[in-house]
Amino acid sequence: MEKEEGDSCRSHVLVFPFPVQGHINPMLQFSKRLASKGLKVTLATTIFISNSIQAETGSVRVESISDGFDEGGLRKAGSIDAYLERFEAIGSQTLAELIEKQRISDHPVKCLVYDSVIPWALDRAKRLGLVGASFFTQSCAVDVIYYYAHHGLLSTPLQGPTISLPGLPLLGIHDLPSFVYAVGSYPSIFSHVLKQYSNIEKADWLLFNTFDKLEDELWPGKTIGPTVPSMYLYKRVEGDNDYGLDLFNPNADACMKWLNTKESGSVVYVSFGSIATLGEEQMEELAWGLKGSNNYFLWVVRASEENKLPRELAEETSEKGLIVTWCPQLEVLAHQAVGCFMTHCGWNSTLEALSLGVPMVAMPQWTDQTTNAKFVVDIWKAGVRVKVDEKGIVRRGEIELCIREVMEEEKGKDIRRNACRWKELAKEAVDEGGSSDKNIEEFVAGLV
Ligand code: UDX
């Protein structure tokens, strides 16, 4: 049941995501969901991020703390190791100060919902006597694989070609997260994601941004997703709006105006999220592949990637396509003109596409995306996956083929039908009395 705001006895929850777009988005939306259930919610983020934010946050208040890189955030740190070390040293101090500051206010913090990849936040919360809830921003399947890796249950080097893990379908080696099969590729990030289990037994709650019908009983935690705002799923609810925390400037008007001129299901939306980078050769193949598919396309090429797009190619493709540096993705996916999503399969993009019934062309790049792509194609049957050549490049012909398959061909019909089914199931999970809604109610009830 949605509750009225304004009750001075409301329990206060502090939500603390890792400071990147793909972690802030789901945790902010979850915060809004908690606020709509009557809790007072504050989102803590770094000074750099809070200075970069492009929108209001509605029912959720934002407080900033220092991570030691107030002037440039993660990118200014020089290396991920340098960032993580300083983030922990400074951040654990400034987070504690923020909690202490609230202690003397009318609304002391009762619970910290922390991003599972910041385990030191849980240590702080426990020392300060708070309830600690770990929020996992990636799929349950990926969390389970990392759990096995943390406990040394995945022997390396991996013995292929397939690997069987309890509770999971048979996976090819390259369906595992890239850090697991390409051992040594990003050792710091890999050890960082494994650390999320270092003190997990101290957490009072384990919350997963997924829903039961999508990932059945994979983990003894609570599913609370998808965190897609309800207005995109079925109705507007109190305290739940479309405000996001974009760290990039979305070309909203240009995108929506352009989409409004296109027929239903005629546009391919293309995006690789907020972090992944493509090589120049891949970028060129993609541009020609999009053009060759002969569909309209809306392509997000972040400003930092634009220099890889040869000018003549950008002009060449412009007649059928719109290229923007960032867009309001949920609004785009919900638009009737969008017929398919060519995606890197970041977990948020994957969940958003499933929740809005948009079929996918999966083009995973690294980290959890390879596993998400496997599930999209073989388990949820809501998309196709591109094949890479021996140089690791997806060629233009392959791109054309996959887009046509989803947008036009007979096989695409089933994929489109399945995507619509996931949309219904996602709605069902977050609707009143649905599995995720009940879990959120239980979490809220435990705090009042
Ligand atoms: C990162 C990892 O890469 C991803 O694999 C992991 O699961 C979460 O953290 P990111 O690469 O940014 O995230 O991808 P994704 O998880 O899809 O998150 C991107 C978010 O940015 C989505 O919520 C999407 O809606 C939003 N977005 C993306 C926009 O609002 N506009 C855009 O133009 C592109």
Coordinates of C-alpha atoms and ligand atoms in Angstrom, one line a residue:
M1 CA 0.0 0.0 0.0
E2 CA 1.3 3.5 -0.9
K3 CA 1.5 5.8 2.1
E4 CA 1.2 9.5 2.6
E5 CA 4.4 11.6 3.3
G6 CA 4.7 14.0 6.2
D7 CA 4.7 11.6 9.1
S8 CA 7.4 12.9 11.5
C9 CA 7.9 9.3 12.9
R10 CA 8.9 7.9 9.6
S11 CA 11.9 5.7 9.8
H12 CA 15.0 7.1 8.0
V13 CA 16.9 5.0 5.5
L14 CA 20.2 6.1 4.0
V15 CA 21.0 4.6 0.6
F16 CA 24.6 4.5 -0.6
P17 CA 25.4 3.4 -4.2
F18 CA 28.8 3.0 -5.8
P19 CA 29.3 6.3 -7.6
V20 CA 28.7 5.3 -11.2
Q21 CA 25.6 5.6 -13.3
G22 CA 24.7 1.9 -13.5
H23 CA 24.6 1.6 -9.7
I24 CA 23.1 5.0 -8.9
N25 CA 20.1 4.5 -11.2
P26 CA 18.6 1.3 -9.6
M27 CA 19.4 2.5 -6.1
L28 CA 17.7 5.8 -6.6
Q29 CA 14.6 4.2 -8.1
F30 CA 14.6 1.8 -5.1
S31 CA 14.9 4.8 -2.8
K32 CA 11.8 6.4 -4.5
R33 CA 9.9 3.1 -4.0
L34 CA 10.8 3.2 -0.3
A35 CA 9.7 6.8 0.0
S36 CA 6.4 5.9 -1.7
K37 CA 5.9 3.4 1.1
G38 CA 6.2 6.0 3.8
L39 CA 9.9 5.9 4.7
K40 CA 12.2 9.0 4.8
V41 CA 15.0 8.3 2.4
T42 CA 18.3 10.0 1.8
L43 CA 20.7 9.1 -1.0
A44 CA 24.3 9.6 -0.1
T45 CA 26.7 10.2 -3.0
T46 CA 30.0 11.7 -3.6
I47 CA 30.5 15.5 -4.0
F48 CA 31.7 15.0 -7.5
I49 CA 28.6 13.1 -8.5
S50 CA 26.2 15.4 -6.8
N51 CA 27.8 18.3 -8.7
S52 CA 27.3 16.4 -12.0
I53 CA 23.7 15.6 -11.5
Q54 CA 21.4 16.8 -14.3
A55 CA 17.9 16.4 -12.7
E56 CA 15.9 16.7 -9.5
T57 CA 15.3 13.6 -7.4
G58 CA 11.8 14.1 -6.3
S59 CA 10.9 12.5 -3.0
V60 CA 14.5 11.5 -2.2
R61 CA 16.9 13.9 -0.6
V62 CA 20.5 13.8 -1.8
E63 CA 23.4 14.4 0.7
S64 CA 27.0 14.5 -0.6
I65 CA 30.1 13.1 1.1
S66 CA 33.7 13.3 0.1
D67 CA 35.4 10.3 -1.6
G68 CA 38.7 12.1 -1.7
F69 CA 38.2 13.1 -5.4
D70 CA 35.8 16.0 -5.1
E71 CA 37.1 17.6 -8.3
G72 CA 37.0 14.7 -10.8
G73 CA 35.7 11.6 -9.2
L74 CA 36.8 8.1 -10.4
R75 CA 38.3 9.4 -13.7
K76 CA 40.8 11.7 -11.8
A77 CA 42.1 8.9 -9.6
G78 CA 44.6 7.6 -12.1
S79 CA 43.7 4.0 -11.5
I80 CA 40.9 2.0 -10.1
D81 CA 43.1 0.8 -7.3
A82 CA 44.0 4.3 -6.3
Y83 CA 40.3 5.3 -6.4
L84 CA 39.1 2.3 -4.3
E85 CA 41.8 2.7 -1.7
R86 CA 41.0 6.4 -1.2
F87 CA 37.3 6.0 -1.4
E88 CA 37.4 3.5 1.5
A89 CA 39.8 5.6 3.6
I90 CA 38.0 8.9 3.1
G91 CA 34.5 7.6 2.3
S92 CA 34.1 5.4 5.4
Q93 CA 35.0 8.5 7.5
T94 CA 32.7 10.9 5.7
L95 CA 29.8 8.4 5.6
A96 CA 30.1 7.9 9.4
E97 CA 30.1 11.7 9.8
L98 CA 26.9 12.0 7.8
I99 CA 25.2 9.3 9.8
E100 CA 26.3 11.0 13.1
K101 CA 25.0 14.3 11.8
Q102 CA 21.6 12.7 11.3
R103 CA 21.7 11.2 14.7
I104 CA 21.1 14.6 16.4
S105 CA 18.3 15.5 13.9
D106 CA 14.6 14.6 14.2
H107 CA 15.2 11.7 11.9
P108 CA 18.3 9.6 12.9
V109 CA 19.2 7.0 10.3
K110 CA 17.9 3.6 11.2
C111 CA 19.1 1.6 8.2
L112 CA 21.8 1.8 5.7
V113 CA 21.0 0.3 2.3
Y114 CA 24.5 0.0 0.8
D115 CA 25.7 -1.1 -2.6
S116 CA 27.0 -4.7 -2.1
V117 CA 30.3 -3.7 -3.8
I118 CA 31.1 -1.3 -0.9
P119 CA 31.4 -3.8 2.0
W120 CA 33.2 -1.3 4.3
A121 CA 29.9 0.7 4.4
L122 CA 28.3 -2.3 6.1
D123 CA 31.1 -2.4 8.7
R124 CA 30.5 1.3 9.4
A125 CA 26.7 0.8 9.7
K126 CA 27.1 -2.1 12.1
R127 CA 29.6 -0.2 14.3
L128 CA 27.0 2.6 14.5
G129 CA 24.2 0.3 15.4
L130 CA 22.2 0.5 12.2
V131 CA 20.3 -2.2 10.3
G132 CA 22.4 -3.1 7.3
A133 CA 20.9 -4.0 3.9
S134 CA 23.0 -5.1 1.0
F135 CA 21.7 -4.1 -2.4
F136 CA 23.0 -6.1 -5.3
T137 CA 22.9 -4.2 -8.6
Q138 CA 23.6 -7.1 -10.9
S139 CA 21.7 -10.2 -11.8
C140 CA 21.3 -13.0 -9.3
A141 CA 23.0 -15.4 -11.7
V142 CA 26.1 -13.2 -11.8
D143 CA 26.0 -12.7 -8.0
V144 CA 25.9 -16.5 -7.6
I145 CA 28.9 -17.0 -10.0
Y146 CA 30.9 -14.4 -8.1
Y147 CA 30.0 -16.0 -4.9
Y148 CA 31.4 -19.3 -6.1
A149 CA 34.5 -17.6 -7.3
H150 CA 34.9 -15.8 -3.9
H151 CA 34.8 -19.2 -2.2
G152 CA 37.3 -20.8 -4.6
L153 CA 34.6 -23.1 -6.1
L154 CA 35.4 -22.1 -9.7
S155 CA 38.7 -23.8 -10.5
T156 CA 40.9 -21.7 -12.7
P157 CA 42.0 -22.0 -15.5
L158 CA 38.5 -23.1 -16.3
Q159 CA 38.0 -26.4 -18.0
G160 CA 35.7 -26.0 -21.0
P161 CA 33.8 -26.0 -23.1
T162 CA 30.9 -25.8 -20.7
I163 CA 30.6 -25.4 -16.9
S164 CA 27.9 -26.7 -14.6
L165 CA 27.2 -24.7 -11.5
P166 CA 24.4 -25.5 -9.0
G167 CA 21.2 -23.6 -9.7
L168 CA 22.4 -22.3 -13.1
P169 CA 21.9 -23.5 -16.6
L170 CA 24.8 -25.1 -18.4
L171 CA 27.1 -22.2 -19.3
G172 CA 29.8 -21.9 -21.9
I173 CA 33.1 -20.5 -20.6
H174 CA 32.4 -17.2 -22.4
D175 CA 29.0 -17.0 -20.9
L176 CA 30.6 -16.4 -17.5
P177 CA 31.4 -12.8 -16.5
S178 CA 34.5 -11.7 -18.4
F179 CA 36.5 -11.3 -15.2
V180 CA 36.0 -15.0 -14.6
Y181 CA 37.0 -16.4 -18.0
A182 CA 39.6 -13.7 -18.9
V183 CA 41.5 -14.1 -15.7
G184 CA 43.9 -11.2 -15.2
S185 CA 42.0 -8.8 -17.5
Y186 CA 40.9 -6.4 -14.8
P187 CA 42.3 -7.9 -11.5
S188 CA 41.4 -4.9 -9.3
I189 CA 37.8 -4.8 -10.4
F190 CA 37.5 -8.5 -10.1
S191 CA 38.8 -8.6 -6.6
H192 CA 36.6 -5.6 -5.8
V193 CA 33.4 -7.5 -6.9
L194 CA 34.5 -10.6 -5.0
K195 CA 34.9 -8.5 -1.8
Q196 CA 31.2 -7.9 -1.7
Y197 CA 31.0 -11.3 0.1
S198 CA 33.8 -10.6 2.6
N199 CA 31.4 -9.6 5.4
I200 CA 28.0 -10.5 3.9
E201 CA 27.0 -12.6 6.9
K202 CA 26.7 -9.4 8.9
A203 CA 24.0 -8.0 6.6
D204 CA 20.4 -8.0 8.0
W205 CA 18.9 -8.0 4.5
L206 CA 20.0 -9.0 1.0
L207 CA 18.1 -7.2 -1.7
F208 CA 18.3 -8.1 -5.4
N209 CA 17.3 -5.9 -8.4
T210 CA 15.5 -8.7 -10.2
F211 CA 12.2 -10.5 -9.8
D212 CA 11.2 -14.1 -8.9
K213 CA 9.8 -15.2 -12.2
L214 CA 12.9 -14.0 -14.0
E215 CA 15.5 -15.6 -11.7
D216 CA 13.8 -18.3 -9.7
E217 CA 15.1 -19.0 -6.2
L218 CA 18.7 -18.5 -7.1
W219 CA 19.6 -16.9 -3.8
P220 CA 18.2 -16.7 -0.2
G221 CA 17.6 -13.0 -0.4
K222 CA 14.7 -10.7 -1.3
T223 CA 13.9 -9.7 -4.9
I224 CA 12.8 -6.1 -5.2
G225 CA 13.0 -5.4 -8.9
P226 CA 12.8 -4.3 -11.5
T227 CA 13.5 -0.8 -10.2
V228 CA 12.1 0.7 -13.4
P229 CA 9.8 3.6 -12.3
S230 CA 6.2 2.4 -12.1
M231 CA 5.0 5.1 -14.4
Y232 CA 6.7 3.2 -17.2
L233 CA 5.3 -0.1 -16.1
Y234 CA 1.6 0.6 -15.4
K235 CA 0.7 3.7 -13.4
R236 CA 2.1 6.7 -11.6
V237 CA 2.4 6.2 -7.8
E238 CA 3.0 8.7 -5.1
G239 CA 6.6 9.6 -4.7
D240 CA 7.6 7.6 -7.8
N241 CA 8.3 9.8 -10.8
D242 CA 10.6 9.7 -13.8
Y243 CA 13.3 11.8 -12.2
G244 CA 16.7 10.2 -12.7
L245 CA 20.2 11.2 -11.8
D246 CA 21.8 11.6 -15.2
L247 CA 25.5 12.2 -15.1
F248 CA 25.4 13.1 -18.8
N249 CA 23.2 15.6 -20.5
P250 CA 20.3 13.8 -22.1
N251 CA 19.3 15.2 -25.5
A252 CA 15.7 14.5 -24.5
D253 CA 13.8 16.9 -26.7
A254 CA 15.8 16.0 -29.9
C255 CA 15.3 12.3 -29.3
M256 CA 11.6 12.4 -28.5
K257 CA 10.8 14.7 -31.3
W258 CA 12.6 12.5 -33.8
L259 CA 11.0 9.4 -32.4
N260 CA 7.5 11.0 -32.7
T261 CA 8.0 11.2 -36.4
K262 CA 8.6 7.5 -36.8
E263 CA 6.2 4.6 -37.3
S264 CA 5.5 2.0 -34.6
G265 CA 8.3 -0.5 -34.2
S266 CA 10.5 1.0 -37.0
V267 CA 13.5 2.2 -34.9
V268 CA 16.5 0.4 -33.6
Y269 CA 17.8 1.9 -30.4
V270 CA 21.5 1.4 -29.9
S271 CA 23.4 2.1 -26.6
F272 CA 26.4 0.6 -24.8
G273 CA 25.7 2.2 -21.4
S274 CA 27.8 4.6 -19.4
I275 CA 31.2 2.8 -19.3
A276 CA 31.9 0.4 -22.2
T277 CA 34.1 1.7 -25.0
L278 CA 34.2 0.4 -28.6
G279 CA 37.4 0.3 -30.8
E280 CA 37.4 2.5 -33.9
E281 CA 37.1 -0.5 -36.2
Q282 CA 34.1 -1.8 -34.3
M283 CA 32.5 1.6 -34.3
E284 CA 32.9 1.8 -38.1
E285 CA 31.4 -1.7 -38.6
L286 CA 28.5 -0.8 -36.3
A287 CA 27.8 2.4 -38.2
W288 CA 27.7 0.6 -41.6
G289 CA 25.8 -2.3 -40.2
L290 CA 23.1 0.0 -38.9
K291 CA 22.9 1.7 -42.2
G292 CA 22.9 -1.6 -44.1
S293 CA 20.0 -2.9 -42.0
N294 CA 17.9 -0.2 -43.6
N295 CA 16.0 0.6 -40.4
Y296 CA 15.8 3.9 -38.6
F297 CA 18.2 4.0 -35.7
L298 CA 18.8 6.2 -32.6
W299 CA 22.4 5.7 -31.5
V300 CA 23.9 6.9 -28.2
V301 CA 27.6 7.7 -28.7
R302 CA 28.9 9.3 -25.5
A303 CA 30.9 12.5 -26.0
S304 CA 34.1 10.7 -25.0
E305 CA 33.5 8.2 -27.9
E306 CA 32.5 10.7 -30.6
N307 CA 36.0 11.0 -32.0
K308 CA 35.9 7.4 -33.1
L309 CA 33.0 8.1 -35.4
P310 CA 34.5 9.2 -38.8
R311 CA 32.9 12.4 -39.9
E312 CA 32.0 11.1 -43.4
L313 CA 30.4 8.1 -41.8
A314 CA 28.3 10.2 -39.4
E315 CA 27.1 12.2 -42.4
E316 CA 26.5 9.1 -44.5
T317 CA 24.4 7.5 -41.8
S318 CA 22.6 10.7 -40.8
E319 CA 19.7 10.4 -43.3
K320 CA 18.3 7.3 -41.4
G321 CA 19.7 7.8 -38.0
L322 CA 20.0 10.2 -35.1
I323 CA 23.2 10.1 -33.1
V324 CA 23.1 11.6 -29.6
T325 CA 25.6 11.7 -26.7
W326 CA 23.0 10.5 -24.1
C327 CA 19.3 10.1 -24.1
P328 CA 16.4 9.5 -21.6
Q329 CA 16.7 5.7 -22.1
L330 CA 13.5 4.7 -20.3
E331 CA 11.4 7.2 -22.3
V332 CA 13.0 5.9 -25.5
L333 CA 12.5 2.3 -24.7
A334 CA 8.8 3.0 -23.8
H335 CA 8.3 4.8 -27.1
Q336 CA 6.1 3.0 -29.6
A337 CA 8.5 3.8 -32.4
V338 CA 11.3 1.6 -30.9
G339 CA 11.3 -1.9 -32.4
C340 CA 14.5 -3.3 -30.9
F341 CA 17.4 -2.5 -28.6
M342 CA 20.9 -3.2 -29.7
T343 CA 22.5 -3.3 -26.2
H344 CA 25.7 -4.2 -24.4
C345 CA 23.5 -6.0 -21.8
G346 CA 24.4 -4.0 -18.8
W347 CA 22.1 -5.3 -16.1
N348 CA 20.0 -2.1 -16.0
S349 CA 19.6 -1.9 -19.7
T350 CA 18.6 -5.6 -19.8
L351 CA 16.0 -5.2 -17.1
E352 CA 14.7 -2.0 -18.6
A353 CA 14.3 -3.7 -22.0
L354 CA 12.6 -6.8 -20.5
S355 CA 10.3 -4.6 -18.4
L356 CA 9.2 -2.5 -21.3
G357 CA 8.8 -5.4 -23.7
V358 CA 11.6 -4.4 -26.1
P359 CA 13.4 -7.3 -27.9
M360 CA 17.2 -7.1 -27.9
V361 CA 20.2 -7.6 -30.1
A362 CA 22.8 -8.5 -27.5
M363 CA 26.3 -7.2 -28.1
P364 CA 28.0 -7.8 -24.7
Q365 CA 31.4 -6.1 -24.1
W366 CA 32.8 -7.2 -20.7
T367 CA 32.0 -7.7 -16.9
D368 CA 28.5 -9.2 -16.2
Q369 CA 27.3 -8.4 -19.8
T370 CA 28.4 -11.7 -21.3
T371 CA 26.2 -13.6 -18.7
N372 CA 23.3 -11.3 -19.1
A373 CA 23.4 -11.8 -22.9
K374 CA 23.4 -15.6 -22.4
F375 CA 20.2 -15.4 -20.3
V376 CA 18.5 -12.9 -22.7
V377 CA 19.0 -15.2 -25.7
D378 CA 18.8 -18.8 -24.3
I379 CA 16.8 -18.6 -21.1
W380 CA 14.5 -15.6 -21.5
K381 CA 14.4 -15.9 -25.3
A382 CA 13.9 -12.2 -25.7
G383 CA 16.7 -11.5 -28.2
V384 CA 19.6 -12.7 -30.4
R385 CA 23.3 -12.4 -29.9
V386 CA 25.8 -11.1 -32.4
K387 CA 28.8 -13.3 -33.3
V388 CA 32.3 -12.0 -33.2
D389 CA 34.9 -12.9 -35.8
E390 CA 38.4 -14.2 -35.0
K391 CA 39.6 -10.6 -34.4
G392 CA 36.9 -10.1 -31.8
I393 CA 35.0 -7.7 -34.1
V394 CA 31.3 -7.9 -34.9
R395 CA 31.1 -7.3 -38.7
R396 CA 28.6 -5.1 -40.4
G397 CA 26.9 -8.1 -42.2
E398 CA 26.3 -9.8 -38.8
I399 CA 24.9 -6.6 -37.3
E400 CA 22.5 -6.3 -40.3
L401 CA 21.5 -9.9 -40.0
C402 CA 20.7 -9.8 -36.3
I403 CA 18.7 -6.6 -36.6
R404 CA 16.7 -7.9 -39.4
E405 CA 16.1 -11.2 -37.5
V406 CA 14.6 -9.3 -34.6
M407 CA 12.8 -6.5 -36.5
E408 CA 11.4 -8.4 -39.5
E409 CA 11.7 -12.1 -39.7
E410 CA 9.5 -15.0 -38.5
K411 CA 11.9 -15.9 -35.6
G412 CA 11.6 -12.3 -34.5
K413 CA 7.9 -12.9 -33.9
D414 CA 8.6 -15.3 -31.1
I415 CA 11.2 -13.0 -29.6
R416 CA 8.9 -10.0 -29.7
R417 CA 6.1 -12.1 -28.1
N418 CA 8.4 -13.3 -25.3
A419 CA 9.6 -9.7 -24.7
C420 CA 5.9 -8.7 -24.2
R421 CA 5.4 -11.6 -21.8
W422 CA 8.4 -10.4 -19.7
K423 CA 6.8 -6.9 -19.6
E424 CA 3.6 -8.4 -18.1
L425 CA 5.6 -10.5 -15.6
A426 CA 7.7 -7.5 -14.5
K427 CA 4.5 -5.4 -14.0
E428 CA 3.0 -8.3 -12.0
A429 CA 6.1 -8.4 -9.7
V430 CA 6.0 -4.7 -8.7
D431 CA 2.3 -4.3 -8.7
E432 CA 0.5 -4.3 -5.3
G433 CA 0.8 -7.8 -3.9
G434 CA 3.3 -8.9 -6.5
S435 CA 6.4 -10.8 -5.4
S436 CA 8.8 -7.8 -5.4
D437 CA 6.1 -5.5 -3.9
K438 CA 5.5 -7.9 -1.0
N439 CA 9.3 -8.2 -0.3
I440 CA 9.5 -4.4 -0.2
E441 CA 6.6 -4.2 2.2
E442 CA 8.3 -6.8 4.4
F443 CA 11.5 -4.8 4.4
V444 CA 9.6 -1.6 5.2
A445 CA 7.6 -3.3 8.0
G446 CA 10.8 -4.5 9.6
L447 CA 12.0 -0.9 9.9
V448 CA 8.9 0.8 11.5
Ligands
UDX1 C1 27.6 -0.8 -15.4 C2 28.1 -2.1 -16.0 O1 28.7 -1.9 -17.2 C3 26.9 -3.1 -16.1 O2 27.3 -4.2 -16.9 C4 26.5 -3.4 -14.8 O3 25.4 -4.3 -14.8 C5 26.0 -2.1 -14.0 O4 27.1 -1.1 -14.1 P1 26.5 0.5 -17.5 O5 27.5 -0.1 -18.4 O6 26.4 1.9 -17.5 O7 26.6 -0.1 -16.0 O8 25.1 -0.2 -18.1 P2 23.7 -0.4 -17.5 O9 23.7 -1.3 -16.4 O10 22.8 -0.7 -18.6 O11 23.3 1.1 -17.0 C6 23.1 2.2 -17.8 C7 22.0 3.1 -17.2 O12 22.1 4.3 -17.9 C8 20.6 2.5 -17.5 O13 19.8 2.7 -16.4 C9 20.1 3.4 -18.7 O14 18.7 3.6 -18.7 C10 20.9 4.7 -18.5 N1 21.1 5.3 -19.8 C11 22.0 4.8 -20.7 C12 20.5 6.5 -20.1 O15 19.7 7.0 -19.2 N2 20.7 7.1 -21.2 C13 21.6 6.6 -22.2 O16 21.8 7.3 -23.2 C14 22.3 5.4 -21.9

